[in-house]
Short mmCIF file of C-alpha atoms and ligand atoms in Angstrom, two decimals:
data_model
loop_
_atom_site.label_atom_id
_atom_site.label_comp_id
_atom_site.label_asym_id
_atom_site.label_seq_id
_atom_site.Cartn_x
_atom_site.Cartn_y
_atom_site.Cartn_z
CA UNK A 1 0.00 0.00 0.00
CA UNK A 2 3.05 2.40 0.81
CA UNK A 3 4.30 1.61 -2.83
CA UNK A 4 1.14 2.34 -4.57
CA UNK A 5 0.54 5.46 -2.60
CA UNK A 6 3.87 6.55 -2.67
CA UNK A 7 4.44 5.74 -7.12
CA UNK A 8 0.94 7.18 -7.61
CA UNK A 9 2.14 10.73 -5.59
CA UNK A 10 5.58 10.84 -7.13
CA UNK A 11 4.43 10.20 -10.83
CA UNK A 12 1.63 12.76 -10.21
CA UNK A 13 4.09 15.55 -8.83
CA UNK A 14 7.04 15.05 -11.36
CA UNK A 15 4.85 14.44 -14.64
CA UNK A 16 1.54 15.04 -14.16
CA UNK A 17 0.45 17.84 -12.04
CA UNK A 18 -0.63 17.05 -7.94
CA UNK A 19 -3.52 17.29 -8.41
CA UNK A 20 -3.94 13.86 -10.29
CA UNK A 21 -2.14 12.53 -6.92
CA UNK A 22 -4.86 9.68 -6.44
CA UNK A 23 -3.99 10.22 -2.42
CA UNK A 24 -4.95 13.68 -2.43
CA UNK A 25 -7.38 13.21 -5.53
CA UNK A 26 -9.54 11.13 -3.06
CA UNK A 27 -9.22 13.62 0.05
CA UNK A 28 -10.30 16.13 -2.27
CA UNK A 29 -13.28 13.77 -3.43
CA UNK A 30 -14.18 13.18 0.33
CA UNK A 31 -14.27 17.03 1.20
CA UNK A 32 -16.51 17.60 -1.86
CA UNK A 33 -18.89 15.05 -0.72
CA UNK A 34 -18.90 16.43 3.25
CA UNK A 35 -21.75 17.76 4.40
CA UNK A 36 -21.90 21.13 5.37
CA UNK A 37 -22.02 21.07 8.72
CA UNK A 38 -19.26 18.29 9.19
CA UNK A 39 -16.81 20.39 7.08
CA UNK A 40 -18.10 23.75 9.37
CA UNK A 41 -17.48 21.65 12.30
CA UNK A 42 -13.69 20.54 11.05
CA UNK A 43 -12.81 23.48 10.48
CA UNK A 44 -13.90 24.96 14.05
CA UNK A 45 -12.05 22.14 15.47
CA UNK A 46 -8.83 22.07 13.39
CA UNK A 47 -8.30 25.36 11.53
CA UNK A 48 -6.16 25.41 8.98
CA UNK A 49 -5.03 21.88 9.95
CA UNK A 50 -8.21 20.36 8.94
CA UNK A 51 -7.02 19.26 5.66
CA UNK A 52 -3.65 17.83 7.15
CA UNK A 53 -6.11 15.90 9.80
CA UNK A 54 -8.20 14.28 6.74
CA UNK A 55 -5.34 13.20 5.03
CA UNK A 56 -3.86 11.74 8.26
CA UNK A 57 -7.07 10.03 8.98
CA UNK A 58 -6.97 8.43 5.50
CA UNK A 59 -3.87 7.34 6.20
CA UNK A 60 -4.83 5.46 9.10
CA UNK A 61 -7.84 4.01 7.30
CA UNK A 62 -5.91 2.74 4.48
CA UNK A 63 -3.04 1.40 6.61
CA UNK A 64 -5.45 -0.89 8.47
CA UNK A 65 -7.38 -2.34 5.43
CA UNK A 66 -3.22 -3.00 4.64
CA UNK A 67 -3.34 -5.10 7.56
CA UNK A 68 -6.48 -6.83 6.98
CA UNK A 69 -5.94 -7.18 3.27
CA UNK A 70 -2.29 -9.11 4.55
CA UNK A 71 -3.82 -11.08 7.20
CA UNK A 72 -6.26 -12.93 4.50
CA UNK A 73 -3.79 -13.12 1.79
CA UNK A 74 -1.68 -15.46 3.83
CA UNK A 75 -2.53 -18.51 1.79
CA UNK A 76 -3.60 -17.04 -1.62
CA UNK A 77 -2.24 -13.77 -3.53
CA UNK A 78 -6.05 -13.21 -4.74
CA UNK A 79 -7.78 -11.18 -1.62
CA UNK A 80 -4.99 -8.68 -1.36
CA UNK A 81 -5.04 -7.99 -5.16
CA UNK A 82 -8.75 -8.13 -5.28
CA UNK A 83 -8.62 -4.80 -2.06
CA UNK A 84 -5.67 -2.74 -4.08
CA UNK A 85 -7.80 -3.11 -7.53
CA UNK A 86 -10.99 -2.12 -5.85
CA UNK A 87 -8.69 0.75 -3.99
CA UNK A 88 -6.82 1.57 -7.33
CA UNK A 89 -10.11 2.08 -9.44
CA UNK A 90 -11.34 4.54 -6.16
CA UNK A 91 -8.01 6.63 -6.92
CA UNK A 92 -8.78 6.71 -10.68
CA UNK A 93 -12.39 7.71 -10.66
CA UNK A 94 -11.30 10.43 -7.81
CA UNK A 95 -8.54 11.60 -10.21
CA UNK A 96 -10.61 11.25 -13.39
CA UNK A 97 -13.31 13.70 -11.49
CA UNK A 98 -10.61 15.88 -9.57
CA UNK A 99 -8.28 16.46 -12.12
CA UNK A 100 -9.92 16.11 -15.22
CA UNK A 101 -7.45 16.57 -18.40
CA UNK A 102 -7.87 13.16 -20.07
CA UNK A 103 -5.97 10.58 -20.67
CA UNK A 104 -2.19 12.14 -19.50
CA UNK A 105 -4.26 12.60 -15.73
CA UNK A 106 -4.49 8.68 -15.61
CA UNK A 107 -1.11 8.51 -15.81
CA UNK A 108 -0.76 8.96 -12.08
CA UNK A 109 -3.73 6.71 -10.47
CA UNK A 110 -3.06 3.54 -13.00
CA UNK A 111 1.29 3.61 -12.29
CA UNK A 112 -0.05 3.74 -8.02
CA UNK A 113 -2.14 0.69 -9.28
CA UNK A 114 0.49 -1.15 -11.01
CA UNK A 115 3.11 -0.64 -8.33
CA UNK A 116 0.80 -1.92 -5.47
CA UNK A 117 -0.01 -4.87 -7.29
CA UNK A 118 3.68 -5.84 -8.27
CA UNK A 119 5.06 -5.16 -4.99
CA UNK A 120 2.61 -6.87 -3.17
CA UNK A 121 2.95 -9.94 -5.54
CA UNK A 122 6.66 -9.37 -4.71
CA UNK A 123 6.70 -9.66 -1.24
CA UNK A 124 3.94 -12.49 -1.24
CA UNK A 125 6.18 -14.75 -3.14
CA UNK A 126 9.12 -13.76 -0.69
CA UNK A 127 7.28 -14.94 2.30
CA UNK A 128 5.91 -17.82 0.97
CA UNK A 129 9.11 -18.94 -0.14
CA UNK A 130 10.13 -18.65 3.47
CA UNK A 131 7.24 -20.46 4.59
CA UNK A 132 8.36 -23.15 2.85
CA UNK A 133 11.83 -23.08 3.55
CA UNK A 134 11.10 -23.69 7.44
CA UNK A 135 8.40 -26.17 6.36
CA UNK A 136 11.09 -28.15 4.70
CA UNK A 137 13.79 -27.33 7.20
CA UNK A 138 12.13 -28.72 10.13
CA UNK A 139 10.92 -32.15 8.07
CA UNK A 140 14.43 -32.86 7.35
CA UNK A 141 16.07 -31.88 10.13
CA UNK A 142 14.07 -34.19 12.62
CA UNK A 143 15.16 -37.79 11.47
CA UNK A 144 18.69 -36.24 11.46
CA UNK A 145 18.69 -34.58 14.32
CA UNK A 146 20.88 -37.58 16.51
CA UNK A 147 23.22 -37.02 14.11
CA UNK A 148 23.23 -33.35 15.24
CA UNK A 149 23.33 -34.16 19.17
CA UNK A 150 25.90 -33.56 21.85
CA UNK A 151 26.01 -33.81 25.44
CA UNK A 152 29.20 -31.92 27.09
CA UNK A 153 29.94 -32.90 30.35
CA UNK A 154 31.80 -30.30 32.13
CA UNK A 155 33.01 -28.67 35.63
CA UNK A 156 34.60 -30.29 37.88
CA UNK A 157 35.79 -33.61 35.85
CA UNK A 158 38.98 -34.91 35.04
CA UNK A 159 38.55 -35.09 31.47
CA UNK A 160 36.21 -32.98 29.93
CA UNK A 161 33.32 -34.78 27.47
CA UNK A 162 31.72 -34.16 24.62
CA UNK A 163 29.18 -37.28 23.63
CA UNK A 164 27.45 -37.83 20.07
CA UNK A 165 24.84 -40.20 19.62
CA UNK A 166 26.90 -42.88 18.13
CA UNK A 167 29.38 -42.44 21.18
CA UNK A 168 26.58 -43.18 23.47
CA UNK A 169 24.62 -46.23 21.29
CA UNK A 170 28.15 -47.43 21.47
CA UNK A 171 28.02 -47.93 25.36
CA UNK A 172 26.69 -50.94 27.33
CA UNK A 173 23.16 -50.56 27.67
CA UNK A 174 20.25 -51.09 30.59
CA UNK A 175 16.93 -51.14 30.09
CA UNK A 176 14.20 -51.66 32.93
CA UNK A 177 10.36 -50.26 33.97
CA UNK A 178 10.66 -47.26 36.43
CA UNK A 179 7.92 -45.01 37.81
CA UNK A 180 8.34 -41.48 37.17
CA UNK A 181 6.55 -39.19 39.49
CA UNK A 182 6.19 -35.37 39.43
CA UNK A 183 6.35 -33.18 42.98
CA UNK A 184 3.30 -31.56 41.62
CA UNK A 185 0.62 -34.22 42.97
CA UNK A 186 -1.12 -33.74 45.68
CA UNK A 187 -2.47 -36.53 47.70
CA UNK A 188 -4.05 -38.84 45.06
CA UNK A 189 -2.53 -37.03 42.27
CA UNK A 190 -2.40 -38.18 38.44
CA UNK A 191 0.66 -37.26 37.46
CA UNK A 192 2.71 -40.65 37.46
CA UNK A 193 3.50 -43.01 35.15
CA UNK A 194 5.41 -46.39 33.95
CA UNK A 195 7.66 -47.08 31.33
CA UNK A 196 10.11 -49.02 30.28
CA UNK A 197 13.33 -47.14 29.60
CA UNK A 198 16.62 -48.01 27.56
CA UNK A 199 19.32 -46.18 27.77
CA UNK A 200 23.15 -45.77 29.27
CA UNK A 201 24.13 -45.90 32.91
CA UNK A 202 24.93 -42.49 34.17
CA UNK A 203 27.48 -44.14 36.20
CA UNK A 204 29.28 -45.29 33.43
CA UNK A 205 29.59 -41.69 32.21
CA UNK A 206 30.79 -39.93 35.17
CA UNK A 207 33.26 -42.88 35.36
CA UNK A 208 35.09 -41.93 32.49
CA UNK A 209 34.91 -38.35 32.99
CA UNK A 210 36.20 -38.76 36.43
CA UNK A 211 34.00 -36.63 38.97
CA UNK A 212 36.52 -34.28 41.20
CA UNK A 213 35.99 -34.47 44.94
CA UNK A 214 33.26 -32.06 46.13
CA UNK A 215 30.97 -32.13 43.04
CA UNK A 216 27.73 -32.93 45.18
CA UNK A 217 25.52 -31.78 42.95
CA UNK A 218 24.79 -32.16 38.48
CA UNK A 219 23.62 -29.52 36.93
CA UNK A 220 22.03 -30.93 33.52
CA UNK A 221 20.09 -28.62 30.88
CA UNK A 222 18.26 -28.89 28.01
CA UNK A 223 18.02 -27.56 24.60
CA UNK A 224 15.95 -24.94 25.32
CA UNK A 225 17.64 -23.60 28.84
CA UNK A 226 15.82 -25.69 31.60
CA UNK A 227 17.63 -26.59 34.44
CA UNK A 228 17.67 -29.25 36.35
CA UNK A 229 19.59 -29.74 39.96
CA UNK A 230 20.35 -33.85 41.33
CA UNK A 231 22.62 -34.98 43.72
CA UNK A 232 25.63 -36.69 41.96
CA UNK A 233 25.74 -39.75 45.08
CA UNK A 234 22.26 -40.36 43.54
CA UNK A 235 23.49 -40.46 40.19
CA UNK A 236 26.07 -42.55 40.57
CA UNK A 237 25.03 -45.41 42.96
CA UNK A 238 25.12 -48.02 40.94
CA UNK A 239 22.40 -50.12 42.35
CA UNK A 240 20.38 -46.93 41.39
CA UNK A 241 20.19 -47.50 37.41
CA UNK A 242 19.97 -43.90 36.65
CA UNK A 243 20.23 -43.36 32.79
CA UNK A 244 20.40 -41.20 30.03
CA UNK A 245 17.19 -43.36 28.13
CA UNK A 246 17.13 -42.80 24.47
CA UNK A 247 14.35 -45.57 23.93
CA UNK A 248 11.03 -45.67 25.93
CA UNK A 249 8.98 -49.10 25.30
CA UNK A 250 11.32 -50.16 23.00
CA UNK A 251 10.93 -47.09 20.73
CA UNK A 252 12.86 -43.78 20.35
CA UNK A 253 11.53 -41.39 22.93
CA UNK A 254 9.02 -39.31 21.92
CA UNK A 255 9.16 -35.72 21.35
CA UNK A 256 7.37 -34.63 24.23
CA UNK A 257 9.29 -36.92 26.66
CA UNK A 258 12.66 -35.75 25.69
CA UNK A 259 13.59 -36.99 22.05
CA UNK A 260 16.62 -38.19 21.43
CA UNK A 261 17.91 -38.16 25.13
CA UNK A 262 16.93 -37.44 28.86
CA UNK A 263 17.73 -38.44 32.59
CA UNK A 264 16.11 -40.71 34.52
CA UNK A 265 16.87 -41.39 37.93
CA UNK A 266 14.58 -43.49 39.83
CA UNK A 267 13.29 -42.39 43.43
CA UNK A 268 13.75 -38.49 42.61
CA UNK A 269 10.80 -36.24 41.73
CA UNK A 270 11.12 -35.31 37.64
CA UNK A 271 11.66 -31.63 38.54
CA UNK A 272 15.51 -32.93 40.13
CA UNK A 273 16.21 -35.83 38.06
CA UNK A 274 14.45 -36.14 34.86
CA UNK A 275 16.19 -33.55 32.04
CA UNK A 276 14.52 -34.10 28.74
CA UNK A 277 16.41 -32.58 25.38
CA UNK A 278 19.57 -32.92 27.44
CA UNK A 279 22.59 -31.32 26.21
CA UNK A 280 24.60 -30.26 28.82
CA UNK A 281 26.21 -32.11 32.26
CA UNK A 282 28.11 -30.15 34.74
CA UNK A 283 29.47 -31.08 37.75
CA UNK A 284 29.43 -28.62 40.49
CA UNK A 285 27.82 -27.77 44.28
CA UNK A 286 24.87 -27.26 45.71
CA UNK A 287 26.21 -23.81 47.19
CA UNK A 288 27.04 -23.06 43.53
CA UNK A 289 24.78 -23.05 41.74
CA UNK A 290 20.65 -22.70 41.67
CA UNK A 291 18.66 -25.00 39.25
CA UNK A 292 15.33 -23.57 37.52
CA UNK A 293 12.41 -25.00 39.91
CA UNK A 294 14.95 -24.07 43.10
CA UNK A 295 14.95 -20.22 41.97
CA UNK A 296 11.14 -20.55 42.32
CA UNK A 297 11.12 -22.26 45.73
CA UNK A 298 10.73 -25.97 45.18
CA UNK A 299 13.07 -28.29 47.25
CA UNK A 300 16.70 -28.77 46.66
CA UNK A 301 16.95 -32.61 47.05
CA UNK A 302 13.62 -34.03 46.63
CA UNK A 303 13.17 -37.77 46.92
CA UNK A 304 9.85 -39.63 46.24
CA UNK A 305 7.88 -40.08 49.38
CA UNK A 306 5.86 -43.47 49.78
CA UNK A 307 3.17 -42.98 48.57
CA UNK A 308 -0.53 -45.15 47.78
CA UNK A 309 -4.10 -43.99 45.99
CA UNK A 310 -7.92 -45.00 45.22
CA UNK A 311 -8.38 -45.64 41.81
CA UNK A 312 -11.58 -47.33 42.08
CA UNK A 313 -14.30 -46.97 42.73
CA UNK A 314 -14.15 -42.96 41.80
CA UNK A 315 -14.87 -40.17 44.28
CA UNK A 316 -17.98 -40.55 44.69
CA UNK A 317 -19.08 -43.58 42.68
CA UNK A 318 -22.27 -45.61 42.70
CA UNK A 319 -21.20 -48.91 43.25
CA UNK A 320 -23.63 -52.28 43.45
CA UNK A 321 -22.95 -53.75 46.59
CA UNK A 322 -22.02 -57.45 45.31
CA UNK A 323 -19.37 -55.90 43.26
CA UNK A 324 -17.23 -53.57 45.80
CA UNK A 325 -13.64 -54.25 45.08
CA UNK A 326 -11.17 -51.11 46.07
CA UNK A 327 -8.29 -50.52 43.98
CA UNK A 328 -5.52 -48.27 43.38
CA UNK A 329 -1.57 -48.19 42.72
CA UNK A 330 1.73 -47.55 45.55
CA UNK A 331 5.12 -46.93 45.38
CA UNK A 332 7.78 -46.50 47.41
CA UNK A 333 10.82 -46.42 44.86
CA UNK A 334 14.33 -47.63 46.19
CA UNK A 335 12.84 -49.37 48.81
CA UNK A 336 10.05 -51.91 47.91
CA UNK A 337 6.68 -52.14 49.14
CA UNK A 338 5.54 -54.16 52.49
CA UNK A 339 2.25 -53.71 52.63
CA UNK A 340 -0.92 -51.51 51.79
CA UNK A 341 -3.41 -50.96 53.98
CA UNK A 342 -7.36 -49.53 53.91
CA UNK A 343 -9.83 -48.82 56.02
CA UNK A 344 -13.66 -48.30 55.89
CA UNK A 345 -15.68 -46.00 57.09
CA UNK A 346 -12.94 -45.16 59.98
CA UNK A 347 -12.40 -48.21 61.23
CA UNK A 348 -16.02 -48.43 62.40
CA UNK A 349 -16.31 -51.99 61.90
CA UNK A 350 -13.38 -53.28 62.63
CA UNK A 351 -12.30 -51.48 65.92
CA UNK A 352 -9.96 -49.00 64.19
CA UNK A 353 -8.31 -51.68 62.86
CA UNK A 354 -6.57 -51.60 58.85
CA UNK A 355 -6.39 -54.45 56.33
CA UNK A 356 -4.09 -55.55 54.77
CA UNK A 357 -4.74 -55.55 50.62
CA UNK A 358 -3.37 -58.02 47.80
CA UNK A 359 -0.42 -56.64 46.18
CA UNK A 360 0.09 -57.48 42.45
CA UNK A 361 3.61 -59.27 41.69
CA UNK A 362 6.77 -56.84 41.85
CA UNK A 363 8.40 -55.78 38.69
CA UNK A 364 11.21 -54.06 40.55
CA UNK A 365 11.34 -51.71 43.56
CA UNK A 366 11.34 -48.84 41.09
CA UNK A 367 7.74 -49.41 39.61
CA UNK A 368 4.48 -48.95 41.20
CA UNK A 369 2.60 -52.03 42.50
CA UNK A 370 -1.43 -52.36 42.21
CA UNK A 371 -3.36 -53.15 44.94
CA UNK A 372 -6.99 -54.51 45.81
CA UNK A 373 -9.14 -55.40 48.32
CA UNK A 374 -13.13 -57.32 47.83
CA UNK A 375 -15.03 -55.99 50.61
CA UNK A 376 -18.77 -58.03 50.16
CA UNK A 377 -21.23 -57.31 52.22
CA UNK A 378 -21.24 -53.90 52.96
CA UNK A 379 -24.24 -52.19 53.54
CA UNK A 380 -26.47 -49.91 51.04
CA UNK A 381 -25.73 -45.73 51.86
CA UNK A 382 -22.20 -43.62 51.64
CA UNK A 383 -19.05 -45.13 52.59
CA UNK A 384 -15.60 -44.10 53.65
CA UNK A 385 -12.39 -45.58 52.45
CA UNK A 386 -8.76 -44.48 53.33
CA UNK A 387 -5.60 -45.98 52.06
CA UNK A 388 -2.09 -45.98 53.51
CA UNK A 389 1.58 -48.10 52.47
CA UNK A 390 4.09 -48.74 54.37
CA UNK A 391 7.63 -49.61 53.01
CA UNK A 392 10.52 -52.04 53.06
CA UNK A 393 12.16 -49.78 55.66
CA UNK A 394 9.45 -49.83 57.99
CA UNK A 395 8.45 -46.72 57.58
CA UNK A 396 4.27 -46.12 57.43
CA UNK A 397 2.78 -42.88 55.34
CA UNK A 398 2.11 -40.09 57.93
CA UNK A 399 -1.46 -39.32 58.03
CA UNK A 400 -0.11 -35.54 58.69
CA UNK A 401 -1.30 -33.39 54.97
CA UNK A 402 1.25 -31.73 53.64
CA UNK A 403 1.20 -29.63 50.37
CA UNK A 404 3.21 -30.40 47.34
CA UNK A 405 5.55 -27.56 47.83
CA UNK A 406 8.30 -27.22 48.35
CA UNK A 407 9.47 -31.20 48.05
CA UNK A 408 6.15 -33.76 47.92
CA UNK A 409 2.43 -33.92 49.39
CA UNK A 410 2.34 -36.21 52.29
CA UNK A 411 -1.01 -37.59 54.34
CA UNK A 412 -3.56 -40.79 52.93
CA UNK A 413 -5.78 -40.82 50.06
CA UNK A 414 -9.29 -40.90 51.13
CA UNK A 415 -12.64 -41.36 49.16
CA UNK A 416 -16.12 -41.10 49.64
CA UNK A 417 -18.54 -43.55 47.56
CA UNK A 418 -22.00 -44.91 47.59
CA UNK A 419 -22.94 -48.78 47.85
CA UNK A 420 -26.49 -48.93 46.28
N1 MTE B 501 13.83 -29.97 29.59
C1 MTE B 501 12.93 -30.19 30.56
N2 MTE B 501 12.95 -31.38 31.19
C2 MTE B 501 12.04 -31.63 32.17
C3 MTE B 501 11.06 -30.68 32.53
C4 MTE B 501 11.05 -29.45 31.82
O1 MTE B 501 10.22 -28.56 32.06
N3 MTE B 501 12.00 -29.24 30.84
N4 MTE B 501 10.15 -30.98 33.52
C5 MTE B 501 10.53 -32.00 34.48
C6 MTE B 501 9.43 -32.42 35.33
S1 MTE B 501 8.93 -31.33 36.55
C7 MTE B 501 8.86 -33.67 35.23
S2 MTE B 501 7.71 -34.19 36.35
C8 MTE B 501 9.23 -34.58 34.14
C9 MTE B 501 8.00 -35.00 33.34
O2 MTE B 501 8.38 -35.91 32.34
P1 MTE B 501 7.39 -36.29 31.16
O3 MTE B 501 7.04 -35.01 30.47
O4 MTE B 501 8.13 -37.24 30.31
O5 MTE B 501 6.17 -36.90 31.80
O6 MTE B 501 10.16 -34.01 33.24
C10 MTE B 501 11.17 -33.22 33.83
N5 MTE B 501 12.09 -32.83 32.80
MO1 MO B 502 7.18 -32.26 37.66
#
């Protein structure tokens, strides 16, 4: 629109006369067709600026139906072109009418047309030319990207190290189910998950980069700047299994869970253990430096707590009374499970007593366990059920509530549901 305004001025002034400007030509066109009282009331307001505000005001007008005309020519060239034609034959009929003098006074109005339409058919191509260019970049890129990957382990190591995919596919691999939790749940919470991972030890790879004396703490980030803070004692226990994974159920991780490589230490929350699109590894301290979700007051060193939930019956489910069978999944990672317990309704029936449920067969101490109980009998009306694990280490979940923040929710998972 600048071109065509700007051509259609220029030829006007140098060859023509200004008058057969179609800018002004269709200023001039509006004033003639003001009413009266509007043009009395202009000039009361504006003075001598009045014309200057017009012309200003056109300006505005035609710079937005620029930006509308762009916004639905994103796809096709033909809605723009269609807006400058219908704008270009306004200019001409303004010009034809203001000017007058024939053919030489069309000069002006049809070279405005000409160069809005060529520019405009210009700069379309350019951008979708671009379009395509990042279309095509990102296709190809992806299924090369491996090829593209490095990890650079750094800080306080012996040997500084930088890994490429084919130097890690070349190490000796593990692969094994772990439970991945995020801090985020409260009691009950949904956000945990099973898979099985494949990847390299991470105690192989601080081996051979030789971790200095008083590195306590990794500091691992990703691609796009996300930190990520874990104890290195817990990274390289070797009874621990934590891995870079590269596979997740026997298939390249997915995008969205870290593609090609990311951390995962069993028994820490994801928020201090579980780096996806990881490219860097530095050793360091604790008292050095400050990982992303620590800056923002989540825990430093944040193991998984023990923890057990309902899944069925629902919150608040109708359920038929020769069909009441509780439900639900535990953990307690690093450890192992002893036993889950629930109770009804308090305890009501059974002296404040807890019983025991039926644990489904271990994987390994790093996945959860499902759990269930029948209960038959119990009577029609609302019911109570609370659930609570206790661990290989003897340790019981506290009934005490405690929010997710800063390092895991503690307290039982309790449900109300209706036997009909
Ligand atoms: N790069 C990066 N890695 C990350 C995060 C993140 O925001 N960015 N979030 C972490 C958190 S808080 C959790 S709980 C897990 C979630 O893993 P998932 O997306 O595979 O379920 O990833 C961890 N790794
Ligand atoms: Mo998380």
């Amino acid at each position: 629109m600048v071109a065509a305004l700007a051509v259609g001025h220029l030829v006007a002034g140098i060859l023509v006369a200004p008058s057969a400007s179609p800018y002004l030509a269709v200023g001039n066109a509006a004033i003639d067709r003001t009413p009266n009282a509007v043009k009395d009331f202009a000039i009361a307001q504006f003075g001598t600026s009045d014309k200057l505000v017009l012309l200003l005001g056109m300006a505005v007008v035609i710079a937005l139906v620029a930006v509308v005309a762009g916004l639905v020519s994103r796809r096709r060239t033909l809605p723009g072109l269609i807006v400058i034609v219908v704008l270009g034959v306004v200019g001409i009929l303004a010009v034809l009418e203001q000017a007058g003098g024939g053919v030489l006074a069309l000069l002006a109005p049809v070279a405005s047309l000409l160069a809005g339409a060529g520019v405009f058919w210009w700069l379309h191509r350019l951008a979708v030319r671009r379009a395509a260019r990042q279309a095509a970049a990102v296709t190809e890129d992806s299924p090369r990207q491996p090829q593209d990957w490095r990890l650079r382990i750094h800080g306080m190591v012996e040997r500084e190290l930088t890994l490429s995919w084919d130097d890690l596919r070349s190490m000796r691999s593990v692969e094994r189910p772990v439970t991945m939790t995020c801090v985020s749940n409260e009691v009950g919470g949904p956000y945990i998950s099973t898979a099985h991972f494949t990847g390299v030890m991470l105690a192989d790879i601080l081996d051979a980069a030789g971790v200095r004396n008083g590195a306590d703490q990794i500091v691992t980030t990703s691609v796009d700047g996300w930190t990520c803070g874990t104890p290195t004692e817990t990274v390289s226990d070797p009874g621990r299994e934590a891995m870079l994974a590269y596979a997740m159920n026997r298939e390249p991780l997915p995008v969205e869970h870290g593609f090609p490589v990311r951390m995962i230490v069993p028994g820490l929350y994801g928020f201090v253990s579980a780096t996806k699109w990881i490219t860097d590894m530095k050793l360091t301290t604790f008292a050095e430096d400050r990982a992303y979700w620590l800056q923002r007051d989540w825990g430093q060193r944040a193991p998984i707590k023990t923890m057990s939930r309902i899944d069925s019956p629902g919150s608040f489910e109708q359920v038929a009374a020769d069909r009441v069978t509780l439900a639900g999944i535990r953990v307690a990672q690093t450890v192992g499970i002893e036993r889950v317990e629930v109770r009804l309704d308090g305890g009501q029936s059974t002296g404040g007593q807890w019983t025991p449920a039926e644990l489904s067969t271990e994987v390994n101490i790093d996945t959860w366990r499902m759990w269930r109980m029948g209960v038959p009998g119990l009577r029609p009306g609302p019911h109570t059920a609370d659930v609570r694990a206790t661990d290989k280490s003897g340790y019981t979940q506290t009934p005490e509530r405690v929010l997710s923040i800063p390092d895991g929710a503690t307290g039982w998972h309790s449900i109300r549901f209706t036997v009909q």
